[in-house]
C-alpha positions as semicolon CSV with decimal commas, in nm:
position;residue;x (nm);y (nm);z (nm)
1;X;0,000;0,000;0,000
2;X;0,136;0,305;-0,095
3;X;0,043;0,667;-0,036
4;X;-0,284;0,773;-0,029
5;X;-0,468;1,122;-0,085
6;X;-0,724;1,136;0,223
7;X;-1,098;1,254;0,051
8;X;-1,222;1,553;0,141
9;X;-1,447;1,380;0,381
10;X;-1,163;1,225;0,561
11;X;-0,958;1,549;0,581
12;X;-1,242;1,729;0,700
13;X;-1,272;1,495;1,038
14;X;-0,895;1,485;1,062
15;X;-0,919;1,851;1,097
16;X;-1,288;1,883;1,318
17;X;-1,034;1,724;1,564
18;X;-0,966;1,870;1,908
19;X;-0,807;1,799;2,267
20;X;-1,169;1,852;2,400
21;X;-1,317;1,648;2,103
22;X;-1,143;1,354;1,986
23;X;-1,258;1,212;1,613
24;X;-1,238;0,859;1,676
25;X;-1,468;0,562;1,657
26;X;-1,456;0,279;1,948
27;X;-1,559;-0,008;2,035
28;X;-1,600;-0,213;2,357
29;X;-1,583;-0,611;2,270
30;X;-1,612;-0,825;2,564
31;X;-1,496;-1,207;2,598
32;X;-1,594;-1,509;2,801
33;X;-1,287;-1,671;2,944
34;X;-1,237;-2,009;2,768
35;X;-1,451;-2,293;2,902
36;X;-1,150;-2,498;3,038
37;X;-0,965;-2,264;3,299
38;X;-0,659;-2,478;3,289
39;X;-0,617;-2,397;2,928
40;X;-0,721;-2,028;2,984
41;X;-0,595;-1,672;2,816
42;X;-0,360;-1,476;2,968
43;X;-0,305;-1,088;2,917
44;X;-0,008;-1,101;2,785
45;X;-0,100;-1,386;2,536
46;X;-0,403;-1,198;2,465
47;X;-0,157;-0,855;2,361
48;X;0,090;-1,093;2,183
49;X;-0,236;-1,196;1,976
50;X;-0,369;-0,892;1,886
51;X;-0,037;-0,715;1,847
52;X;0,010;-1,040;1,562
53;X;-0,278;-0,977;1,399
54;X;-0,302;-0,561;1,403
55;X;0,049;-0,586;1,255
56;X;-0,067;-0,803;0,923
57;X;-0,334;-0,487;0,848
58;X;-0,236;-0,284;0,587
59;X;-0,433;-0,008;0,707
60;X;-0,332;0,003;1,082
61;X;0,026;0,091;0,945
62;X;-0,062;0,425;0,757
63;X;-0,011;0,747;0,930
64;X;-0,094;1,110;0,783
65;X;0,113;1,374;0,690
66;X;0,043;1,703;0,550
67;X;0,117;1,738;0,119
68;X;0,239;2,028;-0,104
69;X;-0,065;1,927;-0,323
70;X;-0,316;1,974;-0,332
71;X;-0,306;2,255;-0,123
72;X;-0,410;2,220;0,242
73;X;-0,463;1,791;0,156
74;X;-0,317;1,552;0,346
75;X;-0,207;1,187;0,263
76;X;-0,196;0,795;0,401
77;X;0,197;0,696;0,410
78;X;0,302;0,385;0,546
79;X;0,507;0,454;0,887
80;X;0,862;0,334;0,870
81;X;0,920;0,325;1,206
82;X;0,588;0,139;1,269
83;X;0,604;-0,042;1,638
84;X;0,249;-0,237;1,710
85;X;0,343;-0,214;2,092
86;X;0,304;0,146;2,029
87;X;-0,092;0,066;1,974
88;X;-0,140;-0,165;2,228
89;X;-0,163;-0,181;2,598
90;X;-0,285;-0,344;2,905
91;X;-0,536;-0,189;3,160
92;X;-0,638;-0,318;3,490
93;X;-0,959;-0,285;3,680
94;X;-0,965;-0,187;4,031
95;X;-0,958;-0,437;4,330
96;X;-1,299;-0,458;4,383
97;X;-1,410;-0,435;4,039
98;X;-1,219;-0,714;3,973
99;X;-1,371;-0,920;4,243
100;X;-1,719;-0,774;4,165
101;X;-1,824;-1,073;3,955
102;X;-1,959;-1,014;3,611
103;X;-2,165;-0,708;3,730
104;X;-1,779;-0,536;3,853
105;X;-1,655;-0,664;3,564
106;X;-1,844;-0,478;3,293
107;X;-1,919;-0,163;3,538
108;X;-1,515;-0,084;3,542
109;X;-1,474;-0,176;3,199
110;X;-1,727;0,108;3,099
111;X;-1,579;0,338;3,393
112;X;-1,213;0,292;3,197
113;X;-1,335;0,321;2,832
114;X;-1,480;0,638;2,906
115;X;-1,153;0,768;3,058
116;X;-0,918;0,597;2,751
117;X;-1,217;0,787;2,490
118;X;-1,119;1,105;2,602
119;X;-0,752;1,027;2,526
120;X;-0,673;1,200;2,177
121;X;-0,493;0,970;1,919
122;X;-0,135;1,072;1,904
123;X;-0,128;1,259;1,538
124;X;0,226;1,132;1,438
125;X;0,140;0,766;1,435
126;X;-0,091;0,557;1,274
127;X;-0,454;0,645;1,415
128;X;-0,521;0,369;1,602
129;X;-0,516;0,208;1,956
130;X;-0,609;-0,114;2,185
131;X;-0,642;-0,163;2,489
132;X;-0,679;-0,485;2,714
133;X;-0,901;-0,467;3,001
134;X;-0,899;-0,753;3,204
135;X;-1,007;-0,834;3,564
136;X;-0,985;-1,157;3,777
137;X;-0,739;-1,422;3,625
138;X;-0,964;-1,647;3,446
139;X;-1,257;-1,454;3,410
140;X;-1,440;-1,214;3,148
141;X;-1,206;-0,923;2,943
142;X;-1,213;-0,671;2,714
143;X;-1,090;-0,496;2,407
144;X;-1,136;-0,140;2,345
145;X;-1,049;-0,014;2,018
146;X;-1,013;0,306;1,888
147;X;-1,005;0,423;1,502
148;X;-0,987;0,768;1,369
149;X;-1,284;0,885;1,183
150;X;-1,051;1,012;0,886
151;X;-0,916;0,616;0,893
152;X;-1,236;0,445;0,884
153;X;-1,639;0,474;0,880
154;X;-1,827;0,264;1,101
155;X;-1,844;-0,004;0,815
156;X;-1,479;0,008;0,746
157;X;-1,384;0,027;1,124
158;X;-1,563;-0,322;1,112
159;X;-1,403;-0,460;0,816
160;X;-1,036;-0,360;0,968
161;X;-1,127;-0,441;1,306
162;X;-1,212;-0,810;1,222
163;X;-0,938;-0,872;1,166
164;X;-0,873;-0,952;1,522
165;X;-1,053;-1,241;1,603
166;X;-0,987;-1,640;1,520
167;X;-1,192;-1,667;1,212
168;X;-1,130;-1,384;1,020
169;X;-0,783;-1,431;1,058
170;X;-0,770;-1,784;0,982
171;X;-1,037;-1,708;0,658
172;X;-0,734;-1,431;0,607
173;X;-0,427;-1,676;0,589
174;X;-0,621;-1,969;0,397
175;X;-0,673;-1,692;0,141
176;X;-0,332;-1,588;0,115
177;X;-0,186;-1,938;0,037
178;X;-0,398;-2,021;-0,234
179;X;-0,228;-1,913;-0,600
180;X;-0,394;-1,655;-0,794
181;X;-0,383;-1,595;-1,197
182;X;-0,123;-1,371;-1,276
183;X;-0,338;-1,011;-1,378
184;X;-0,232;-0,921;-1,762
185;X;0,014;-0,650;-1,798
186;X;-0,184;-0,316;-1,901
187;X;0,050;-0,077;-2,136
188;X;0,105;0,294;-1,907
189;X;-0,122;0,517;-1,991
190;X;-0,030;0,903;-1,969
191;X;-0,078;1,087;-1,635
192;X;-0,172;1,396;-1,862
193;X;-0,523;1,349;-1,924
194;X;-0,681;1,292;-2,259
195;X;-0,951;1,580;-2,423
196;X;-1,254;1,324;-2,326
197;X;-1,108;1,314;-1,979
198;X;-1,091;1,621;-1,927
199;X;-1,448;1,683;-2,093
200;X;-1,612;1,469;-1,803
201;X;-1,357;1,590;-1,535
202;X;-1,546;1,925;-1,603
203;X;-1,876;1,760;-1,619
204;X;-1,802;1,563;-1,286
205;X;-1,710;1,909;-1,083
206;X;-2,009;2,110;-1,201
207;X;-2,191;1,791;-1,084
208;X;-2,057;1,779;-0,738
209;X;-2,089;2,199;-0,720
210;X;-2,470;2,158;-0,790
211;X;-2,525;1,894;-0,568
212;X;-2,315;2,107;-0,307
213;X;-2,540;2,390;-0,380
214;X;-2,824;2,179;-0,341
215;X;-2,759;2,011;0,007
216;X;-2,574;2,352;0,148
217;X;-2,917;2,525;0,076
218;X;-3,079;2,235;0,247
219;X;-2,872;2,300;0,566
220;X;-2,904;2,630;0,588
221;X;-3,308;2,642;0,579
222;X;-3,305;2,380;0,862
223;X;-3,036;2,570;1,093
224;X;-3,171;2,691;1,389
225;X;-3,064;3,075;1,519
226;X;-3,218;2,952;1,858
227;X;-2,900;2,737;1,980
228;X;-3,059;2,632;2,271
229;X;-3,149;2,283;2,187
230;X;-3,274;2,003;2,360
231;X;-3,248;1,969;2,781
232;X;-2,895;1,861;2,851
233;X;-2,812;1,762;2,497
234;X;-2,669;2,047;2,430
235;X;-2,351;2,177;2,669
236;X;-2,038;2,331;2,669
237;X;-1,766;2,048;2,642
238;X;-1,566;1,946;2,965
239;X;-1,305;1,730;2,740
240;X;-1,452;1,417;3,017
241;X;-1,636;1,069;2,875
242;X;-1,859;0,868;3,000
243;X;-1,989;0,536;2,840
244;X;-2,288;0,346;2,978
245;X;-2,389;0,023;2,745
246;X;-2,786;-0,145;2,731
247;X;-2,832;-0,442;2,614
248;X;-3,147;-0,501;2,433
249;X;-3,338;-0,797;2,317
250;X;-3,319;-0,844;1,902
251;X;-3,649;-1,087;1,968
252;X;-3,857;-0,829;2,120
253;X;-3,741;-0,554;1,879
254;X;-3,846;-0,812;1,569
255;X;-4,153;-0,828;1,748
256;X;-4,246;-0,436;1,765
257;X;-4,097;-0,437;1,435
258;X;-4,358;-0,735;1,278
259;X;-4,665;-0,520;1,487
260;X;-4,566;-0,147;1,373
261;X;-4,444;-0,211;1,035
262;X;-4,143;-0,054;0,901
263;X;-3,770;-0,163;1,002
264;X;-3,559;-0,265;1,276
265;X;-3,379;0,067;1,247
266;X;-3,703;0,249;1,295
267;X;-3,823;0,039;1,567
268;X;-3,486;0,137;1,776
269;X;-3,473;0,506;1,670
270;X;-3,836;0,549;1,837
271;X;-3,684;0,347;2,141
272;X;-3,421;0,613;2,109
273;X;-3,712;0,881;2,135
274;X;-3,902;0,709;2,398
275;X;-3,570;0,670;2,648
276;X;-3,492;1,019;2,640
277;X;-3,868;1,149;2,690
278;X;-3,838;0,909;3,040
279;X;-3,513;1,020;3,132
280;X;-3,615;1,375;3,097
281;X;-3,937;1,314;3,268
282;X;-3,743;1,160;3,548
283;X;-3,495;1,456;3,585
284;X;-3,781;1,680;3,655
285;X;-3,653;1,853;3,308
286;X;-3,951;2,021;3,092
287;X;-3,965;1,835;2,760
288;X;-3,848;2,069;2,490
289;X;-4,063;2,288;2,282
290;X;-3,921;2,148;2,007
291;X;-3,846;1,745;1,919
292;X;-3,467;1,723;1,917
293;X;-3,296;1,608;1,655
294;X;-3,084;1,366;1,536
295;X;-2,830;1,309;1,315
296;X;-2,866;0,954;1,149
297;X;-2,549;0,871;0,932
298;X;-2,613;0,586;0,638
299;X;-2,369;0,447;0,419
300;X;-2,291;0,550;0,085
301;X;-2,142;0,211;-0,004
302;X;-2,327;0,010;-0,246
303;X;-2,346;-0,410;-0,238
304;X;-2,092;-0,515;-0,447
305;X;-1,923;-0,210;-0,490
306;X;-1,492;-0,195;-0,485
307;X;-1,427;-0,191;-0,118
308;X;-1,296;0,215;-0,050
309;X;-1,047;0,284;0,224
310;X;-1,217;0,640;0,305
311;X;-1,510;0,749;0,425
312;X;-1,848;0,685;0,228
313;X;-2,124;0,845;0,444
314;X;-2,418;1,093;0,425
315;X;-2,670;1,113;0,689
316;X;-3,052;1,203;0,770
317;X;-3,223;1,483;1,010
318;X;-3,496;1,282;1,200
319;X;-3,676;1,482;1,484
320;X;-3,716;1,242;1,773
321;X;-4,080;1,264;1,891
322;X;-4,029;1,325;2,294
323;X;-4,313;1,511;2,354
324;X;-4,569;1,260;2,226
325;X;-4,688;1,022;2,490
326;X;-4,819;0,759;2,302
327;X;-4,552;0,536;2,239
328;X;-4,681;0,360;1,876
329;X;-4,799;0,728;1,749
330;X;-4,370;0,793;1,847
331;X;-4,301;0,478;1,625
332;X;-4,547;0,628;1,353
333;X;-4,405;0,957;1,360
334;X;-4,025;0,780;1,315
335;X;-4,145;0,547;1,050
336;X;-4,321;0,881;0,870
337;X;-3,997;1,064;0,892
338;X;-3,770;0,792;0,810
339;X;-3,964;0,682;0,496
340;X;-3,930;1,055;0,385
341;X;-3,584;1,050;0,448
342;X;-3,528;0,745;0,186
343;X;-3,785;0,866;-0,063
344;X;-3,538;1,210;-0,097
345;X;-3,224;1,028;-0,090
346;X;-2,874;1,026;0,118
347;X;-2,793;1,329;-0,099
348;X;-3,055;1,570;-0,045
349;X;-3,164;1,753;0,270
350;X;-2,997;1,922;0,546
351;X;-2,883;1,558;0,714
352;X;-2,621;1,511;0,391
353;X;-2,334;1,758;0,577
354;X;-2,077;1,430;0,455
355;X;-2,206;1,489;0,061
356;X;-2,117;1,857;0,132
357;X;-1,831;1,819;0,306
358;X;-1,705;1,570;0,010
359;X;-1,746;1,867;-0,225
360;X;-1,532;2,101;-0,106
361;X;-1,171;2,167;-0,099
362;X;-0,870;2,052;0,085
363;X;-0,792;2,427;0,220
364;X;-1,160;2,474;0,324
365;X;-1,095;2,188;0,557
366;X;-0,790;2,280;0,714
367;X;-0,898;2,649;0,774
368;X;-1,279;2,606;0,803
369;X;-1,299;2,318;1,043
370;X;-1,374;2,515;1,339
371;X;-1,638;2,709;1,215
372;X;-1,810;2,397;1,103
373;X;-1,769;2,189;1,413
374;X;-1,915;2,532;1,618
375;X;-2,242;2,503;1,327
376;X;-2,309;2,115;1,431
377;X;-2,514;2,206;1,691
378;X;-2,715;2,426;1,488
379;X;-2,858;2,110;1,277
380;X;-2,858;1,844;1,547
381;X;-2,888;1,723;1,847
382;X;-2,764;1,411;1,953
383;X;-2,616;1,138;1,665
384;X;-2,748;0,823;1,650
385;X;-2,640;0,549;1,481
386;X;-2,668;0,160;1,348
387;X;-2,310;0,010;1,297
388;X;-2,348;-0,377;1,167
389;X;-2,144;-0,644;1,319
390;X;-2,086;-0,990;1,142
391;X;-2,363;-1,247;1,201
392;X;-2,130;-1,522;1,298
393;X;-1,994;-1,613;1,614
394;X;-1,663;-1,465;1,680
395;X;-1,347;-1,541;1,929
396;X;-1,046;-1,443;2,051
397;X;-0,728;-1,716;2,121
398;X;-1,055;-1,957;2,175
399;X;-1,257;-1,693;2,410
400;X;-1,623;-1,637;2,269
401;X;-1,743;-1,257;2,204
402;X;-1,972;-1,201;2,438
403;X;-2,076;-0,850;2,336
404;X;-1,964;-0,537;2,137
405;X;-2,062;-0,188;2,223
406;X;-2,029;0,051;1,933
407;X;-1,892;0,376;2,042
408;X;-1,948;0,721;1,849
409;X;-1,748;1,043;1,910
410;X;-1,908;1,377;2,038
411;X;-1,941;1,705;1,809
412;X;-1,874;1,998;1,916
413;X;-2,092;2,168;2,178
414;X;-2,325;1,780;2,181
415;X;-2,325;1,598;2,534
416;X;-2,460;1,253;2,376
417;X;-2,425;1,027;2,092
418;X;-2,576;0,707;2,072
419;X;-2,456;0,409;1,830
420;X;-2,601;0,034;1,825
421;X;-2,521;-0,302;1,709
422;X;-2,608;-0,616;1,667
423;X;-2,517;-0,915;1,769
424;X;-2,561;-1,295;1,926
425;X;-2,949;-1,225;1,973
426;X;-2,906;-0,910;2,100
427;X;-2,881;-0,509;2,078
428;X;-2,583;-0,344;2,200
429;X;-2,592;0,044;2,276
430;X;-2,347;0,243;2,355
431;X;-2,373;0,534;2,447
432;X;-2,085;0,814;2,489
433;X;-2,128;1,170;2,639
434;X;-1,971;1,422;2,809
435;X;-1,925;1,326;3,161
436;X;-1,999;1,624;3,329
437;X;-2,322;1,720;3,132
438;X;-2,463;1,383;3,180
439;X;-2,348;1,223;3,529
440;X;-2,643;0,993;3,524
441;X;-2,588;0,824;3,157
442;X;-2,655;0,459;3,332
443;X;-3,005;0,579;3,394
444;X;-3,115;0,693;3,027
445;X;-2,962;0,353;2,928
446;X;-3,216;0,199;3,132
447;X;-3,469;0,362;2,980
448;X;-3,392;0,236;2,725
449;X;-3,468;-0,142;2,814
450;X;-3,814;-0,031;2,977
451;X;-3,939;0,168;2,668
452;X;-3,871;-0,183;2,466
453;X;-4,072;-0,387;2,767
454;X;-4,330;-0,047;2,731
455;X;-4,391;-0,136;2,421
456;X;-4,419;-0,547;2,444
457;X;-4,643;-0,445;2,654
458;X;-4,844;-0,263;2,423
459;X;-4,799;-0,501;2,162
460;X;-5,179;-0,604;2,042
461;X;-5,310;-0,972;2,123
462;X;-5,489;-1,195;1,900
């Protein structure tokens, strides 16, 4: 692999980047100890194993560095000097936590990923980092990992960070021994393009300009000059994380989902709606005059389609129905909204800021990123967001994943984002948010799991 221009859309969260806000992805996977403790996984065999298998990524050995041109761009390079035990390092639970059973377990293993998300990725490296989080000797651990945004979107965070486990990697080395047909040479062609190149070149950029035209005009009828925003939602950053995970159950979404109509997606972003409206409720807040709103990224890669290293993403404005009480007209009103969404398009309305941000140029980036990180909260709220996980079971030197919590980072002047996967019969959350804005995330993720039995609840018989 050789170097590598970053797209607009990478450059521009490369530069959104802060000491307050870091612009990286994570994820929390968690692992059953091995069935036979006499055979079971250290921590140090664990780091060997995942310091083996990071290593043999292509991508986890590409750092940035700045480029004459284009001016203000940036590019991959492989790093030289690349050490994997730079990436990769062991933390340890407390005492207690670690004699807290399962419950200690996974309550210091959220305490610590919230302190290692606030960490900034060192900028000089490759973007990445792991951490092992293990407790009692031969009981449950962890593995956070972090990706830059610029490295990776949520489905190409998954695709590199597979690579970890047992049966990717094995699927990964039977691959590589089997012979392949030697590709036909293809005679150099000129870098200087041709007059048809050029011809569509042009065609191409007035393209992209009108569809930047189109979405920017989008955005800026649905900005808001009243900045308030939603109750606690929207704060003043302290720089501090805290994660809290929920664990729904996939059955009992399907169900809702087979009643209501519509799709799984819709079915949790109303859960979404419904779990803040009770948290709020329970904080004695007033609900909103306005719903808040959320930023729902989708993916702009197609089935099929050559796999891209960069970003691919646009994204929809849903408002998130909190003041209704009824919790099926909240799942109508998502469905409603959501169905609009589609019929329109990942490249119109205010939610595409990635289309717009893939339009413009490298110096806009580098010298326009604070304005535009300052304007998030004038479009949204909170982000939420559906990151999919392989359907098979997965393991780790023999140890079964137990669980994965997706973690999304913060914008600018937002206390909460919220991303979901899942997984093994069941919905992971995670949620992230600024730790002094929201001291009481454990509670909202709670609500979470008694909106879903709400609704079971309301399911109708016969």
């Amino acid at each position: 692999m050789g170097t590598e221009l970053l797209t607009p859309l990478d450059l521009a969260f490369w530069h959104l980047e802060s000491d307050a806000h870091p612009m990286h992805l994570g994820a929390l996977a968690v692992f059953s100890p091995v069935p036979d403790p006499a055979h079971g996984v250290s921590t140090e065999t664990v780091l060997e194993l995942l310091g083996a298998r990071a290593a043999a990524i292509p991508r986890l050995r590409m750092r940035v560095r700045d480029v004459l041109l284009p001016v203000g761009g940036a590019a991959w390079f492989v790093d030289k000097d690349f050490d994997v035990r730079r990436h990769i390092a062991p933390v340890r639970l407390t005492e207690a936590e670690s004699r807290g059973g399962d419950d200690g377990f996974m309550a210091g293993a959220t305490r610590l990923a919230g302190e290692l998300m606030e960490r900034p990725l060192e900028r000089g490296l490759p973007p990445w980092q792991m951490y092992v989080i293990g407790g009692a000797d031969g009981g449950p651990f962890a593995v956070l990992v972090k990706l830059h945004h610029a490295l990776a979107d949520g489905m190409r965070a998954v695709a590199i960070g597979a690579g970890i486990f047992d049966e990717i990697a094995s699927a990964g080395r039977a691959r590589s021994g089997i012979p392949t047909r030697r590709a036909r040479a293809v005679p150099p062609r000129s870098w200087m393009p041709g007059p048809r190149q050029v011809a569509g070149l042009a065609l191409g950029r007035i393209e992209d300009l009108g569809r930047a035209f189109g979405v920017g005009a989008s955005m800026v009828w649905a900005s808001r000059l009243d900045l308030r925003g939603a109750p606690a939602l929207i704060a003043s950053s302290s720089g501090t994380r805290r994660l809290a995970t929920a664990d729904l159950d996939l059955d009992a979404v399907q169900r809702i989902r087979r009643a209501a109509g519509g799709t799984t997606n819709d079915v949790l972003l109303a859960v979404v709606a419904g779990a803040l409206r009770r948290w709020m409720l329970e904080r004695g807040e007033a609900l909103p005059a306005e719903d808040p709103r959320a930023l729902v990224p989708v993916s702009r890669r197609r089935p099929g389609q050559a796999a891209a290293t960069g970003n691919k993403l646009s994204a929809y404005l849903l408002g998130l129905p909190v003041r209704e009480p009824d919790p099926w007209k909240r799942l109508r009103t998502v469905r409603t909204a959501m169905d609009r969404n589609k019929s329109a398009g990942p490249f119109r309305g205010a939610g595409a800021v990635a289309v717009l941000a893939d339009q413009l140029p490298s110096l806009a980036h580098r010298f326009g990123a604070p304005i535009a990180g300052n304007a998030a909260r004038m479009l949204f709220d909170v982000l939420v967001t559906s990151v999919p996980l392989p359907r098979s079971a997965l393991s780790l030197g023999g140890c079964p994943l137990r669980a994965v919590y997706p973690m999304a980072p913060l914008a600018r002047g937002q206390s909460l984002a919220i991303a979901l996967s899942t997984y093994g019969g069941r919905v992971r959350v995670g949620l992230v948010a600024d730790g002094k804005a929201l001291p009481d995330l454990e509670r909202l993720a709670s609500c979470a799991h008694d909106e879903v039995a709400h609704l079971l609840e309301l399911l109708p018989t016969g």
